[in-house]
Amino acid sequence: MSSGPLHVTRNGPVLEVVLDRPKANAIDAATSRVMSETFVKFRDDPDLRVAIVTGGGEKFFCAGWDLKAGAAGEGPVSDYGEGGFGGIQELPNLNKPIIAAVNGMAVGGGFELALSADMIIAAEHARFALPEIKAGTLADAATIKLPRRIPYHVAMDLLLTGRWMESDEARMRGLVNEVVPAGELMTRARALAKMLAEGPTLVFAAIKEVVRETEGMQFTEALRRINERRFRTVDILYSSEDQREGAIAFAEKRAPVWKGR
């Protein structure tokens, strides 16, 4: 299924979203709104469990904000849709796993799109950069997220210099989970998505909410809120059939059968 700049494929519980805007898969406000609508539907569809986001072609994953749209008068702060730039950066209650399959250069906002995913698999030729510094502007989301993901001094190096980071360095720094040959990228992403789709969706939701909501909390406060079931997903999990099934399956030394309820 195509929706303008997006090619969307539904494979059972897995949604594949391909950003395809030649030549560089750059995102303007209209494209971002389409992406946001796509991921809102993913979030709200109980039959969808995992999403993969990648770019069309082999050169660019995403070049970030569309500078041509900027030259035509579109500002860097625009209506990008409910999910913010790229559809997932600010999407509320997005409690399902998202895999970024980085098939080429991830630049500026494209780098930030990858950072918005839960896991990143990169092709061997993939590269990452935040060139905003060279244009005299701020890589806003990356400035917030990157120092929390990789060593501070490495993050500041990327932010202050705008240099390229090759895929091998990205893996060494813990920025990406895996680096694979380009021809194996989607095969590996789909295998990972399949594994996650077969997992305990209620636990995944609780993990994502707790990670997101406790980011600025002290440990004791965060743990108290979990124990008091003050997170909606944790409360649902602790009252679920799946919670009991996990314990029974462990005691019976068998694989659990997750029902998502």
Short mmCIF file of C-alpha atoms in Angstrom, two decimals:
data_model
loop_
_atom_site.label_atom_id
_atom_site.label_comp_id
_atom_site.label_asym_id
_atom_site.label_seq_id
_atom_site.Cartn_x
_atom_site.Cartn_y
_atom_site.Cartn_z
CA MET A 1 0.00 0.00 0.00
CA SER A 2 1.35 3.41 -0.97
CA SER A 3 0.43 6.71 0.66
CA GLY A 4 2.29 9.40 -1.27
CA PRO A 5 5.89 9.30 -0.06
CA LEU A 6 5.35 6.16 1.99
CA HIS A 7 5.13 2.51 1.00
CA VAL A 8 3.39 0.64 3.79
CA THR A 9 3.23 -3.16 3.97
CA ARG A 10 1.40 -5.19 6.56
CA ASN A 11 2.84 -8.64 7.20
CA GLY A 12 0.60 -10.13 9.86
CA PRO A 13 1.45 -8.32 13.09
CA VAL A 14 4.42 -6.44 11.54
CA LEU A 15 4.09 -3.11 9.74
CA GLU A 16 6.84 -2.06 7.32
CA VAL A 17 7.09 1.64 6.53
CA VAL A 18 9.36 2.71 3.68
CA LEU A 19 10.09 6.42 3.29
CA ASP A 20 10.55 6.89 -0.45
CA ARG A 21 11.15 10.48 -1.55
CA PRO A 22 13.96 10.50 -4.10
CA LYS A 23 16.67 11.62 -4.12
CA ALA A 24 17.40 11.83 -0.40
CA ASN A 25 14.23 10.72 1.43
CA ALA A 26 13.98 14.16 3.02
CA ILE A 27 10.91 14.97 5.09
CA ASP A 28 8.74 18.05 4.65
CA ALA A 29 5.77 18.90 6.84
CA ALA A 30 3.27 17.14 4.59
CA THR A 31 5.35 13.95 4.55
CA SER A 32 5.75 14.08 8.31
CA ARG A 33 1.99 14.36 8.75
CA VAL A 34 1.49 11.26 6.57
CA MET A 35 4.09 9.42 8.65
CA SER A 36 2.36 10.55 11.83
CA GLU A 37 -1.02 9.27 10.58
CA THR A 38 0.60 5.95 9.67
CA PHE A 39 2.16 5.46 13.08
CA VAL A 40 -0.98 6.58 14.91
CA LYS A 41 -2.84 3.80 13.11
CA PHE A 42 -0.03 1.39 14.02
CA ARG A 43 -0.23 2.44 17.67
CA ASP A 44 -3.99 2.05 17.82
CA ASP A 45 -4.35 -1.23 15.91
CA PRO A 46 -4.37 -4.12 18.42
CA ASP A 47 -3.39 -6.60 15.71
CA LEU A 48 -0.15 -4.77 14.90
CA ARG A 49 2.71 -5.45 17.28
CA VAL A 50 5.99 -4.26 15.71
CA ALA A 51 6.98 -1.72 13.06
CA ILE A 52 10.03 -1.43 10.82
CA VAL A 53 10.93 1.95 9.34
CA THR A 54 13.47 2.20 6.52
CA GLY A 55 14.28 4.30 3.47
CA GLY A 56 13.80 3.68 -0.22
CA GLY A 57 16.91 3.03 -2.29
CA GLU A 58 20.39 2.33 -0.95
CA LYS A 59 21.97 5.78 -0.60
CA PHE A 60 19.80 7.53 1.98
CA PHE A 61 17.86 6.32 4.98
CA CYS A 62 16.69 9.89 5.43
CA ALA A 63 18.37 13.27 4.86
CA GLY A 64 16.24 14.95 7.50
CA TRP A 65 14.30 18.15 6.98
CA ASP A 66 13.57 18.98 3.35
CA LEU A 67 15.68 22.07 2.65
CA LYS A 68 13.82 22.66 -0.61
CA ALA A 69 10.63 23.03 1.40
CA GLY A 70 12.54 25.38 3.68
CA ALA A 71 13.67 27.46 0.74
CA ALA A 72 10.05 27.66 -0.37
CA GLY A 73 9.09 29.18 2.98
CA GLU A 74 8.40 26.21 5.25
CA GLY A 75 9.91 26.86 8.64
CA PRO A 76 11.86 24.35 10.76
CA VAL A 77 9.04 24.53 13.31
CA SER A 78 5.91 23.46 11.43
CA ASP A 79 2.85 21.26 11.83
CA TYR A 80 4.51 17.86 11.62
CA GLY A 81 1.51 15.95 12.91
CA GLU A 82 0.68 14.37 16.26
CA GLY A 83 3.88 12.33 16.30
CA GLY A 84 6.20 15.25 15.62
CA PHE A 85 8.91 15.20 12.98
CA GLY A 86 8.95 11.82 11.23
CA GLY A 87 5.82 10.57 12.95
CA ILE A 88 7.31 8.81 15.99
CA GLN A 89 9.52 11.35 17.73
CA GLU A 90 6.75 12.76 19.95
CA LEU A 91 3.89 10.31 19.45
CA PRO A 92 2.14 9.86 22.81
CA ASN A 93 1.62 6.37 24.23
CA LEU A 94 3.58 4.63 21.51
CA ASN A 95 4.10 1.43 23.48
CA LYS A 96 5.03 -0.96 20.68
CA PRO A 97 8.57 -1.75 19.48
CA ILE A 98 9.90 0.05 16.42
CA ILE A 99 12.98 -1.07 14.49
CA ALA A 100 14.94 1.35 12.30
CA ALA A 101 16.58 -0.43 9.37
CA VAL A 102 19.13 2.17 8.31
CA ASN A 103 19.82 1.48 4.65
CA GLY A 104 22.09 4.44 3.93
CA MET A 105 22.94 7.91 5.18
CA ALA A 106 21.00 9.10 8.24
CA VAL A 107 21.52 12.84 8.32
CA GLY A 108 20.16 15.50 10.67
CA GLY A 109 16.49 14.77 11.20
CA GLY A 110 17.05 11.38 9.58
CA PHE A 111 19.52 10.58 12.35
CA GLU A 112 16.90 11.76 14.84
CA LEU A 113 14.30 9.51 13.19
CA ALA A 114 16.58 6.52 13.78
CA LEU A 115 17.12 7.65 17.39
CA SER A 116 13.35 7.59 17.87
CA ALA A 117 13.25 3.85 17.20
CA ASP A 118 13.80 1.26 19.92
CA MET A 119 16.38 -0.78 18.02
CA ILE A 120 18.63 0.15 15.09
CA ILE A 121 20.05 -2.22 12.49
CA ALA A 122 22.40 -0.60 9.99
CA ALA A 123 23.73 -1.64 6.61
CA GLU A 124 27.52 -1.74 6.39
CA HIS A 125 27.61 1.38 4.23
CA ALA A 126 25.28 3.39 6.47
CA ARG A 127 26.62 6.65 7.88
CA PHE A 128 25.34 9.08 10.49
CA ALA A 129 25.83 12.84 10.80
CA LEU A 130 24.35 15.97 12.38
CA PRO A 131 25.41 18.76 10.00
CA GLU A 132 23.09 21.38 11.53
CA ILE A 133 26.09 23.05 13.18
CA LYS A 134 27.44 23.92 9.73
CA ALA A 135 24.17 25.64 8.84
CA GLY A 136 24.14 27.62 12.07
CA THR A 137 21.13 25.84 13.57
CA LEU A 138 20.33 23.36 16.31
CA ALA A 139 19.87 19.61 15.94
CA ASP A 140 17.19 19.88 18.60
CA ALA A 141 16.04 16.31 19.25
CA ALA A 142 19.55 14.90 18.82
CA THR A 143 20.96 17.45 21.27
CA ILE A 144 18.58 16.07 23.87
CA LYS A 145 18.78 12.37 23.02
CA LEU A 146 22.29 11.64 21.81
CA PRO A 147 24.23 12.39 25.03
CA ARG A 148 21.89 9.94 26.78
CA ARG A 149 22.54 7.17 24.26
CA ILE A 150 26.30 7.21 23.76
CA PRO A 151 29.26 8.60 25.74
CA TYR A 152 28.90 12.33 26.35
CA HIS A 153 32.15 13.32 24.67
CA VAL A 154 31.36 11.30 21.54
CA ALA A 155 27.89 12.84 21.33
CA MET A 156 29.31 16.33 21.75
CA ASP A 157 31.89 15.59 19.05
CA LEU A 158 29.12 14.74 16.59
CA LEU A 159 26.99 17.72 17.60
CA LEU A 160 29.81 20.29 17.62
CA THR A 161 31.66 19.20 14.49
CA GLY A 162 28.98 17.71 12.26
CA ARG A 163 31.38 14.92 11.29
CA TRP A 164 30.37 11.58 9.82
CA MET A 165 30.15 8.45 11.94
CA GLU A 166 30.56 5.21 9.99
CA SER A 167 28.46 2.16 10.80
CA ASP A 168 31.30 0.27 12.50
CA GLU A 169 31.93 3.16 14.87
CA ALA A 170 28.19 3.48 15.51
CA ARG A 171 28.11 -0.15 16.60
CA MET A 172 31.24 0.22 18.71
CA ARG A 173 29.70 3.23 20.48
CA GLY A 174 26.47 1.33 21.14
CA LEU A 175 24.43 3.57 18.85
CA VAL A 176 23.23 0.67 16.68
CA ASN A 177 22.44 -2.90 17.64
CA GLU A 178 23.83 -4.62 14.57
CA VAL A 179 25.67 -3.90 11.31
CA VAL A 180 24.90 -6.25 8.42
CA PRO A 181 25.60 -6.40 4.68
CA ALA A 182 23.17 -4.21 2.73
CA GLY A 183 21.56 -7.21 1.05
CA GLU A 184 20.75 -8.74 4.43
CA LEU A 185 19.35 -5.62 6.11
CA MET A 186 15.64 -6.23 5.68
CA THR A 187 15.98 -9.98 6.19
CA ARG A 188 17.55 -9.33 9.57
CA ALA A 189 15.06 -6.58 10.47
CA ARG A 190 12.14 -8.86 9.58
CA ALA A 191 13.57 -11.73 11.62
CA LEU A 192 13.93 -9.46 14.63
CA ALA A 193 10.43 -8.07 14.12
CA LYS A 194 9.00 -11.60 13.92
CA MET A 195 10.69 -12.55 17.17
CA LEU A 196 9.34 -9.46 18.93
CA ALA A 197 5.86 -9.97 17.46
CA GLU A 198 5.76 -13.39 19.12
CA GLY A 199 6.74 -11.93 22.49
CA PRO A 200 4.71 -10.62 25.45
CA THR A 201 3.12 -7.45 24.10
CA LEU A 202 1.89 -6.32 27.51
CA VAL A 203 5.42 -6.49 28.91
CA PHE A 204 6.78 -4.58 25.91
CA ALA A 205 4.21 -1.86 26.50
CA ALA A 206 5.14 -1.63 30.17
CA ILE A 207 8.83 -1.46 29.34
CA LYS A 208 8.32 1.38 26.88
CA GLU A 209 6.10 3.41 29.18
CA VAL A 210 8.36 2.97 32.21
CA VAL A 211 11.50 3.89 30.25
CA ARG A 212 9.81 6.94 28.77
CA GLU A 213 8.06 8.24 31.87
CA THR A 214 10.85 7.68 34.39
CA GLU A 215 13.63 9.29 32.37
CA GLY A 216 13.89 12.32 34.65
CA MET A 217 12.93 10.58 37.92
CA GLN A 218 15.03 9.50 40.84
CA PHE A 219 15.37 5.70 41.03
CA THR A 220 13.44 5.33 44.28
CA GLU A 221 10.53 7.42 42.99
CA ALA A 222 10.40 5.51 39.71
CA LEU A 223 10.44 2.15 41.47
CA ARG A 224 7.76 3.29 43.91
CA ARG A 225 5.48 4.22 41.02
CA ILE A 226 6.01 0.82 39.43
CA ASN A 227 5.29 -1.01 42.67
CA GLU A 228 2.17 1.08 43.24
CA ARG A 229 1.03 0.32 39.67
CA ARG A 230 0.79 4.00 38.86
CA PHE A 231 1.73 3.40 35.23
CA ARG A 232 -1.27 2.34 33.16
CA THR A 233 0.60 -0.38 31.26
CA VAL A 234 2.10 -1.80 34.45
CA ASP A 235 -1.33 -1.93 36.08
CA ILE A 236 -2.75 -3.75 33.05
CA LEU A 237 0.19 -6.17 32.98
CA TYR A 238 0.00 -7.03 36.67
CA SER A 239 -3.71 -7.86 36.34
CA SER A 240 -3.37 -9.83 33.10
CA GLU A 241 -3.68 -13.45 32.07
CA ASP A 242 -0.22 -13.15 30.52
CA GLN A 243 1.34 -12.30 33.89
CA ARG A 244 -0.04 -15.54 35.35
CA GLU A 245 0.78 -17.51 32.18
CA GLY A 246 4.42 -16.47 32.39
CA ALA A 247 4.72 -17.77 35.94
CA ILE A 248 2.89 -21.02 35.16
CA ALA A 249 4.92 -21.67 32.02
CA PHE A 250 8.17 -21.11 33.93
CA ALA A 251 7.08 -23.55 36.65
CA GLU A 252 6.03 -26.12 34.04
CA LYS A 253 9.27 -25.63 32.06
CA ARG A 254 7.47 -24.85 28.80
CA ALA A 255 7.23 -21.93 26.42
CA PRO A 256 4.54 -19.44 27.44
CA VAL A 257 1.53 -18.81 25.24
CA TRP A 258 1.00 -15.06 25.18
CA LYS A 259 -2.52 -13.76 24.56
CA GLY A 260 -2.00 -10.04 25.03
CA ARG A 261 -4.57 -9.86 27.79
#
